[in-house]
Short mmCIF file of C-alpha atoms in Angstrom, two decimals:
data_model
loop_
_atom_site.label_atom_id
_atom_site.label_comp_id
_atom_site.label_asym_id
_atom_site.label_seq_id
_atom_site.Cartn_x
_atom_site.Cartn_y
_atom_site.Cartn_z
CA MET Q 1 13.96 -11.50 9.12
CA ARG Q 2 14.34 -9.52 11.74
CA SER Q 3 11.52 -8.83 15.00
CA ILE Q 4 10.54 -5.53 15.38
CA TRP Q 5 7.86 -6.98 17.71
CA ASN Q 6 6.52 -9.87 19.64
CA GLY Q 7 3.17 -10.02 20.82
CA ALA Q 8 -0.36 -11.67 20.22
CA ILE Q 9 -3.30 -12.00 18.33
CA SER Q 10 -6.15 -11.86 19.83
CA PHE Q 11 -9.21 -14.01 18.25
CA GLY Q 12 -12.31 -14.18 20.75
CA LEU Q 13 -10.89 -16.42 23.07
CA VAL Q 14 -7.65 -17.70 21.11
CA SER Q 15 -3.98 -16.63 21.79
CA ILE Q 16 -1.44 -17.15 18.68
CA PRO Q 17 1.71 -15.50 19.77
CA ILE Q 18 3.51 -13.73 16.96
CA LYS Q 19 6.68 -12.35 15.57
CA LEU Q 20 5.90 -8.83 13.40
CA VAL Q 21 8.22 -8.61 10.94
CA ASN Q 22 8.47 -5.73 8.10
CA ALA Q 23 6.97 -6.89 4.87
CA THR Q 24 8.95 -4.49 2.77
CA GLU Q 25 12.46 -2.41 2.14
CA SER Q 26 13.26 0.31 0.36
CA HIS Q 27 16.28 0.12 -2.17
CA SER Q 28 16.57 4.04 -2.96
CA VAL Q 29 20.14 4.99 -3.03
CA SER Q 30 20.80 6.96 0.18
CA PHE Q 31 23.80 10.09 0.10
CA ARG Q 32 25.52 11.93 3.04
CA GLN Q 33 25.77 15.55 3.12
CA THR Q 34 29.71 16.64 2.89
CA HIS Q 35 31.15 18.96 2.62
CA THR Q 36 32.10 20.70 -0.91
CA VAL Q 37 35.58 22.38 -0.54
CA ASP Q 38 37.15 19.34 1.40
CA GLY Q 39 34.54 15.94 1.11
CA GLY Q 40 34.22 16.52 5.49
CA ARG Q 41 31.05 14.73 6.78
CA ILE Q 42 28.10 17.27 7.77
CA ARG Q 43 26.38 15.37 11.08
CA TYR Q 44 23.83 16.88 13.00
CA ARG Q 45 24.73 16.74 16.30
CA LYS Q 46 22.27 17.21 19.51
CA VAL Q 47 22.62 20.41 21.43
CA CYS Q 48 21.39 21.85 24.20
CA GLU Q 49 20.04 25.54 24.09
CA LEU Q 50 20.26 26.35 27.62
CA GLU Q 51 23.96 24.85 28.27
CA GLU Q 52 25.20 25.21 24.12
CA LYS Q 53 26.88 21.43 24.26
CA GLU Q 54 26.23 18.80 23.27
CA VAL Q 55 24.45 15.98 25.09
CA PRO Q 56 24.14 12.11 25.17
CA ALA Q 57 21.48 9.62 23.99
CA SER Q 58 21.32 8.51 28.41
CA GLU Q 59 20.54 12.22 28.78
CA ILE Q 60 18.00 13.23 26.41
CA GLY Q 61 13.78 12.72 27.14
CA LYS Q 62 9.99 13.34 25.94
CA GLY Q 63 8.45 16.33 26.62
CA TYR Q 64 5.30 18.25 25.66
CA GLU Q 65 4.90 21.92 23.56
CA ASP Q 66 2.57 23.85 25.52
CA ALA Q 67 0.99 26.55 23.59
CA ASP Q 68 2.92 29.67 25.06
CA GLY Q 69 5.90 27.76 24.47
CA SER Q 70 6.87 25.76 27.80
CA ILE Q 71 7.81 22.16 27.70
CA ILE Q 72 5.98 19.61 30.04
CA PRO Q 73 8.59 16.21 30.56
CA ILE Q 74 6.61 13.21 29.90
CA THR Q 75 8.52 10.15 31.19
CA ASP Q 76 8.41 6.29 30.27
CA GLU Q 77 6.89 5.57 33.11
CA ASP Q 78 3.62 8.28 32.32
CA LEU Q 79 2.77 6.12 29.31
CA ALA Q 80 3.60 3.29 30.54
CA ALA Q 81 1.17 3.59 33.13
CA LEU Q 82 -2.07 4.90 30.69
CA PRO Q 83 -4.22 2.54 30.08
CA LEU Q 84 -3.27 0.39 26.19
CA PRO Q 85 -5.01 -2.96 25.92
CA THR Q 86 -2.93 -3.77 22.45
CA ALA Q 87 0.33 -2.91 24.09
CA LYS Q 88 1.98 -6.48 23.35
CA THR Q 89 -1.77 -7.84 21.22
CA ILE Q 90 -2.97 -7.50 17.98
CA GLU Q 91 -6.79 -7.85 19.17
CA ILE Q 92 -8.96 -8.02 16.17
CA VAL Q 93 -12.10 -6.33 16.55
CA ALA Q 94 -14.18 -7.27 13.63
CA PHE Q 95 -14.28 -8.60 10.01
CA VAL Q 96 -14.88 -6.86 7.35
CA PRO Q 97 -15.11 -7.32 3.15
CA ALA Q 98 -11.52 -6.20 1.68
CA GLU Q 99 -13.72 -3.78 0.04
CA ARG Q 100 -14.72 -1.93 2.96
CA ILE Q 101 -11.35 -0.68 3.40
CA ASP Q 102 -10.32 2.66 1.87
CA PRO Q 103 -6.88 2.21 0.19
CA LEU Q 104 -5.97 5.66 0.99
CA GLN Q 105 -5.98 4.57 4.30
CA MET Q 106 -3.46 2.38 3.46
CA ASP Q 107 0.71 2.82 5.57
CA ALA Q 108 3.40 0.70 6.01
CA ALA Q 109 3.51 -3.18 5.93
CA TYR Q 110 4.23 -6.52 7.82
CA TYR Q 111 4.42 -9.84 7.94
CA LEU Q 112 3.63 -12.18 10.98
CA SER Q 113 5.42 -14.80 11.89
CA ALA Q 114 3.98 -18.10 14.05
CA ASN Q 115 5.88 -17.68 17.11
CA GLY Q 116 7.16 -20.88 18.20
CA VAL Q 117 5.71 -24.81 17.50
CA PRO Q 118 2.50 -24.20 19.87
CA ALA Q 119 1.20 -20.96 17.71
CA ALA Q 120 1.61 -22.64 14.42
CA LYS Q 121 -2.00 -24.49 14.64
CA PRO Q 122 -4.09 -21.44 16.23
CA TYR Q 123 -2.32 -19.75 13.61
CA THR Q 124 -3.57 -21.51 10.50
CA LEU Q 125 -6.98 -22.49 12.28
CA LEU Q 126 -7.03 -17.67 12.27
CA ARG Q 127 -5.36 -18.26 8.23
CA GLU Q 128 -7.45 -21.13 6.48
CA ALA Q 129 -10.60 -19.26 7.58
CA LEU Q 130 -9.44 -15.59 6.04
CA LYS Q 131 -9.30 -16.97 3.34
CA ARG Q 132 -12.39 -19.01 3.25
CA SER Q 133 -14.60 -15.85 4.48
CA GLN Q 134 -12.73 -13.58 1.50
CA LYS Q 135 -12.62 -11.29 4.16
CA VAL Q 136 -10.06 -9.04 6.26
CA ALA Q 137 -9.82 -8.48 9.52
CA VAL Q 138 -9.39 -5.14 11.10
CA ALA Q 139 -7.65 -4.95 14.11
CA LYS Q 140 -5.95 -2.33 16.74
CA PHE Q 141 -2.85 -2.52 17.82
CA ALA Q 142 -0.19 -0.60 19.82
CA LEU Q 143 3.58 0.23 17.79
CA ARG Q 144 6.20 2.23 19.24
CA GLY Q 145 4.37 5.18 21.52
CA ARG Q 146 1.57 5.12 20.02
CA GLU Q 147 -2.21 2.98 19.11
CA ARG Q 148 -2.37 2.26 15.29
CA LEU Q 149 -5.00 0.51 13.68
CA GLY Q 150 -3.99 -2.46 11.26
CA MET Q 151 -5.88 -4.88 8.52
CA LEU Q 152 -4.66 -8.71 8.65
CA ARG Q 153 -5.43 -10.58 5.44
CA VAL Q 154 -3.47 -13.86 3.63
CA VAL Q 155 -0.61 -13.55 1.47
CA ASP Q 156 0.45 -16.76 -0.11
CA ASP Q 157 0.69 -18.88 3.42
CA VAL Q 158 1.29 -15.48 5.48
CA ILE Q 159 -1.11 -13.78 7.14
CA ALA Q 160 0.50 -10.15 6.60
CA MET Q 161 -1.03 -7.43 8.00
CA HIS Q 162 -0.88 -3.60 7.21
CA GLY Q 163 -1.07 -0.65 9.74
CA LEU Q 164 -4.17 1.85 8.67
CA LEU Q 165 -4.82 5.55 9.16
CA TRP Q 166 -6.88 6.36 10.95
CA PRO Q 167 -10.39 7.58 9.86
CA ASP Q 168 -10.05 11.22 11.01
CA GLU Q 169 -6.11 11.32 9.40
CA ILE Q 170 -7.96 11.14 5.73
CA ARG Q 171 -8.06 14.45 4.28
CA SER Q 172 -11.19 15.22 2.86
CA PRO Q 173 -10.46 15.35 -1.20
CA GLN Q 174 -12.92 18.29 -2.42
CA GLU Q 175 -10.13 20.73 -2.01
CA ALA Q 176 -8.13 18.87 -4.55
CA ALA Q 177 -11.09 18.24 -7.13
CA PRO Q 178 -11.14 21.19 -10.54
CA ASP Q 179 -12.48 24.36 -10.28
CA THR Q 180 -14.12 25.23 -12.90
CA GLU Q 181 -16.88 22.11 -14.57
CA VAL Q 182 -15.65 20.34 -17.35
CA THR Q 183 -18.07 18.32 -20.24
CA VAL Q 184 -16.26 15.16 -21.72
CA ARG Q 185 -17.22 14.53 -25.23
CA GLU Q 186 -18.43 10.06 -25.58
CA ALA Q 187 -15.77 11.28 -29.10
CA GLU Q 188 -13.26 11.40 -26.52
CA LEU Q 189 -13.86 8.60 -24.44
CA ASP Q 190 -14.10 6.47 -26.97
CA LEU Q 191 -10.35 7.51 -27.80
CA ALA Q 192 -9.41 7.08 -24.46
CA ASP Q 193 -11.00 3.99 -23.98
CA ALA Q 194 -8.76 2.67 -27.03
CA LEU Q 195 -5.77 4.15 -25.66
CA MET Q 196 -6.22 1.75 -22.65
CA ASP Q 197 -7.25 -0.90 -24.58
CA THR Q 198 -3.37 -0.42 -26.62
CA LEU Q 199 -1.64 0.07 -23.28
CA GLY Q 200 -3.23 -3.22 -22.43
CA ASP Q 201 -1.75 -5.10 -19.13
CA VAL Q 202 1.88 -5.11 -17.26
CA ASP Q 203 3.70 -7.98 -15.05
CA LEU Q 204 4.23 -5.97 -12.31
CA ASP Q 205 7.50 -8.13 -11.62
CA SER Q 206 8.59 -6.46 -14.53
CA LEU Q 207 8.71 -2.82 -13.66
CA HIS Q 208 11.82 -1.75 -12.10
CA ASP Q 209 13.36 1.74 -11.05
CA ASP Q 210 15.63 3.13 -13.61
CA TYR Q 211 16.97 5.91 -12.04
CA ARG Q 212 18.50 4.13 -9.48
CA THR Q 213 20.40 2.28 -11.67
CA ALA Q 214 21.45 4.65 -13.59
CA VAL Q 215 22.64 5.82 -10.32
CA GLU Q 216 24.07 2.99 -8.96
CA ALA Q 217 25.84 3.04 -12.97
CA MET Q 218 27.35 6.11 -11.87
CA ILE Q 219 29.27 5.52 -8.57
CA ALA Q 220 30.30 2.18 -9.33
CA ALA Q 221 32.11 4.05 -11.85
CA LYS Q 222 33.31 6.81 -10.02
CA VAL Q 223 34.91 4.17 -7.76
CA GLU Q 224 36.67 2.84 -10.53
CA GLY Q 225 38.20 6.20 -12.02
CA GLY Q 226 36.29 6.41 -14.76
CA GLU Q 227 34.58 9.24 -16.39
CA VAL Q 228 30.94 9.02 -16.10
CA ALA Q 229 29.37 8.47 -19.95
CA PRO Q 230 26.13 10.88 -19.99
CA GLU Q 231 23.16 8.54 -20.77
CA THR Q 232 21.18 10.77 -23.31
CA ALA Q 233 17.84 11.00 -21.12
CA PRO Q 234 14.42 10.99 -23.25
CA ALA Q 235 12.90 13.59 -24.42
CA GLU Q 236 10.48 15.92 -21.84
CA ARG Q 237 6.53 14.96 -22.72
CA ALA Q 238 5.02 18.07 -23.25
CA GLY Q 239 3.37 20.29 -20.85
CA GLY Q 240 0.96 22.64 -19.69
CA LYS Q 241 -2.05 23.80 -20.88
CA VAL Q 242 -3.10 20.84 -24.18
CA ILE Q 243 -4.31 22.71 -27.59
CA ASP Q 244 -5.91 19.76 -29.13
CA LEU Q 245 -6.97 16.73 -26.61
CA MET Q 246 -8.10 14.74 -29.48
CA ALA Q 247 -5.12 14.55 -31.74
CA ALA Q 248 -3.11 14.49 -28.25
CA LEU Q 249 -5.34 10.87 -27.79
CA GLU Q 250 -4.73 9.75 -30.95
CA LYS Q 251 -0.84 10.19 -30.98
CA SER Q 252 -0.51 8.71 -27.91
CA VAL Q 253 -3.16 5.11 -29.23
CA GLN Q 254 -0.28 5.84 -32.03
CA ALA Q 255 2.39 5.89 -29.32
CA ALA Q 256 1.56 3.00 -27.47
CA LYS Q 257 1.24 0.69 -31.08
CA GLU Q 258 4.52 1.20 -31.78
CA ALA Q 259 5.71 0.21 -28.03
CA ARG Q 260 4.28 -2.94 -28.28
CA GLY Q 261 5.20 -3.44 -32.38
CA GLU Q 262 1.66 -2.94 -34.14
CA GLU Q 263 2.95 0.10 -36.55
CA GLY Q 264 1.35 -1.34 -39.29
CA GLU Q 265 -1.96 -1.58 -37.78
CA GLU Q 266 -4.07 1.61 -37.96
CA VAL Q 267 -4.75 3.62 -35.14
CA ALA Q 268 -8.54 3.95 -34.01
CA GLU Q 269 -10.52 7.69 -35.51
CA VAL Q 270 -12.98 9.54 -34.28
CA THR Q 271 -15.11 12.37 -36.93
CA SER Q 272 -14.10 15.56 -34.58
CA ILE Q 273 -17.25 17.59 -33.41
CA LYS Q 274 -16.72 20.71 -33.16
CA GLY Q 275 -19.45 22.17 -34.30
CA ARG Q 276 -21.72 20.38 -35.14
CA LYS Q 277 -25.30 19.18 -33.17
CA ARG Q 278 -25.03 17.15 -30.62
CA ALA Q 279 -28.36 15.52 -32.18
CA ALA Q 280 -26.95 15.55 -35.91
CA ALA Q 281 -23.87 13.14 -34.01
CA SER Q 282 -23.88 9.88 -32.74
CA PRO Q 283 -23.31 8.09 -29.75
CA LYS Q 284 -19.90 6.87 -30.75
CA SER Q 285 -18.38 8.32 -34.16
CA THR Q 286 -15.53 6.68 -35.05
CA GLY Q 287 -12.77 8.73 -37.51
CA GLY Q 288 -9.84 11.96 -35.76
CA ALA Q 289 -9.94 14.96 -35.72
CA GLY Q 290 -8.11 15.10 -39.97
CA ALA Q 291 -10.65 13.58 -41.01
CA GLY Q 292 -13.44 15.91 -39.30
CA ALA Q 293 -12.19 17.98 -41.15
CA GLY Q 294 -11.46 16.41 -44.57
CA ALA Q 295 -15.43 15.57 -44.32
CA LYS Q 296 -16.01 19.61 -43.37
CA LYS Q 297 -14.67 19.89 -46.63
CA SER Q 298 -15.94 17.72 -48.55
CA THR Q 299 -19.51 18.16 -47.35
CA ALA Q 300 -17.89 22.72 -47.88
CA LYS Q 301 -17.65 21.26 -51.45
CA THR Q 302 -20.39 19.48 -52.51
CA ALA Q 303 -22.12 22.65 -51.24
CA LYS Q 304 -20.47 24.27 -53.77
CA LYS Q 305 -21.46 21.72 -56.15
CA THR Q 306 -24.97 21.78 -55.88
CA ALA Q 307 -25.16 25.33 -55.62
CA ALA Q 308 -23.77 25.63 -59.04
CA SER Q 309 -26.01 22.81 -60.71
CA ALA Q 310 -28.93 24.72 -58.63
CA LYS Q 311 -28.14 28.27 -60.58
CA LYS Q 312 -27.31 26.19 -63.99
CA THR Q 313 -30.20 24.64 -63.88
CA THR Q 314 -32.51 27.81 -62.89
CA ALA Q 315 -30.77 29.40 -65.36
CA GLY Q 316 -31.34 27.06 -67.71
CA LYS Q 317 -35.04 27.11 -66.49
CA SER Q 318 -34.78 30.69 -66.93
CA THR Q 319 -33.26 30.86 -70.79
CA ALA Q 320 -36.25 27.82 -71.79
CA GLY Q 321 -39.10 29.67 -70.25
CA LYS Q 322 -37.70 33.20 -72.10
CA SER Q 323 -36.58 30.96 -75.47
CA THR Q 324 -41.02 29.51 -75.34
CA ALA Q 325 -42.53 32.86 -74.53
CA SER Q 326 -40.14 34.43 -77.08
CA LYS Q 327 -41.33 31.74 -79.42
CA SER Q 328 -44.60 31.78 -78.93
CA THR Q 329 -45.46 35.64 -79.19
CA ALA Q 330 -43.56 35.01 -82.71
CA THR Q 331 -46.53 32.52 -83.42
CA LYS Q 332 -48.94 34.67 -82.25
CA SER Q 333 -47.08 37.81 -84.00
CA THR Q 334 -46.96 35.67 -88.29
CA ALA Q 335 -50.17 34.69 -87.49
CA ALA Q 336 -52.53 37.93 -86.95
CA LYS Q 337 -49.89 38.72 -90.22
CA SER Q 338 -51.49 36.29 -91.99
CA THR Q 339 -54.82 36.77 -90.52
CA ALA Q 340 -54.79 40.49 -91.67
CA ALA Q 341 -53.66 38.77 -95.50
CA LYS Q 342 -56.29 36.54 -95.44
CA LYS Q 343 -59.06 39.73 -95.16
CA THR Q 344 -57.14 42.16 -97.54
CA THR Q 345 -57.14 39.37 -100.52
CA LYS Q 346 -61.41 39.06 -99.51
CA LYS Q 347 -61.82 42.25 -99.12
CA ALA Q 348 -59.95 43.16 -102.43
CA ALA Q 349 -61.91 40.47 -104.59
CA ALA Q 350 -65.12 41.67 -103.60
CA LYS Q 351 -64.50 45.23 -104.91
CA LYS Q 352 -64.33 43.19 -108.38
CA ALA Q 353 -66.71 41.25 -108.07
CA THR Q 354 -69.13 44.16 -107.16
CA PRO Q 355 -68.34 45.78 -110.92
CA ARG Q 356 -68.58 43.22 -112.92
CA LYS Q 357 -72.54 42.46 -111.99
CA ARG Q 358 -73.17 46.48 -112.51
CA ALA Q 359 -71.81 46.65 -115.95
CA SER Q 360 -74.40 43.02 -116.71
CA ALA Q 361 -77.05 44.49 -115.21
#
């Protein structure tokens, strides 16, 4: 690997000569701008605005544009005279836990290679010290005309350095947060957890750029003069407003299971809690929106049956009451008639007995 910077790591009073090499490389396919009429290359030429002619690289310098539009020339000598202690040194300023570094600060990555045999011992010492401390080193260094911040850590047997943005270069995330307050229900979180568990882990080495592969295949087909067979594009995912979040989560869990060959397993169900009071809802419920609808229907049917049963029972009691009252009334009427008949018979007997006594007298 070609080095892009030579210098030393300053570790207290220890100096470690190193070479800086890029740790990453881009595999993206690059294109050139062409004239669509005749296929000619379109190039950018550096032209002086005053003379309106192309200027060679040897005549191009630096300048700072002032607020009024005037250009203040800056020479390499001006920059070299500035006090820049990290011009050829990666100066370690602190050792901190890796968690202290915000991933938003991460920039380009480099490998630090020991430059020569004498550098092997102090290089190994720093590497092993970083391993044992389980910390990273925060350092300052200069590259391409400006001072930068870096983080040193161990990757296998190599010390790697990540360029870091300065803290004041990180924008506040507050403006990107949702403007409206949203309440996430426990059932929705349960389904999200189920989806995360279903997707599971992944071997990062197995991931690759499908788009770049397709572009390279298309270019190869054009070079050979053949027709490019259009590939079936994957179905576009529905975007825009989410109509039913619960249903979308359930479908996502099902799709993830099918993708992992788990079609036979049941998808976690979460009961819909629309229209229910929180006090009645358990902390974690199971079942989906469909199950919730079924539960509502079942509850409604049960309520109807209960109401009907109650009506029948009430009607039965009422009828029984009326029947009992009728029987009681009939009994009283019968008893009254019987009493009246007895009184009439007694009177008749008395009348007959009286003449007989008078006759005997």
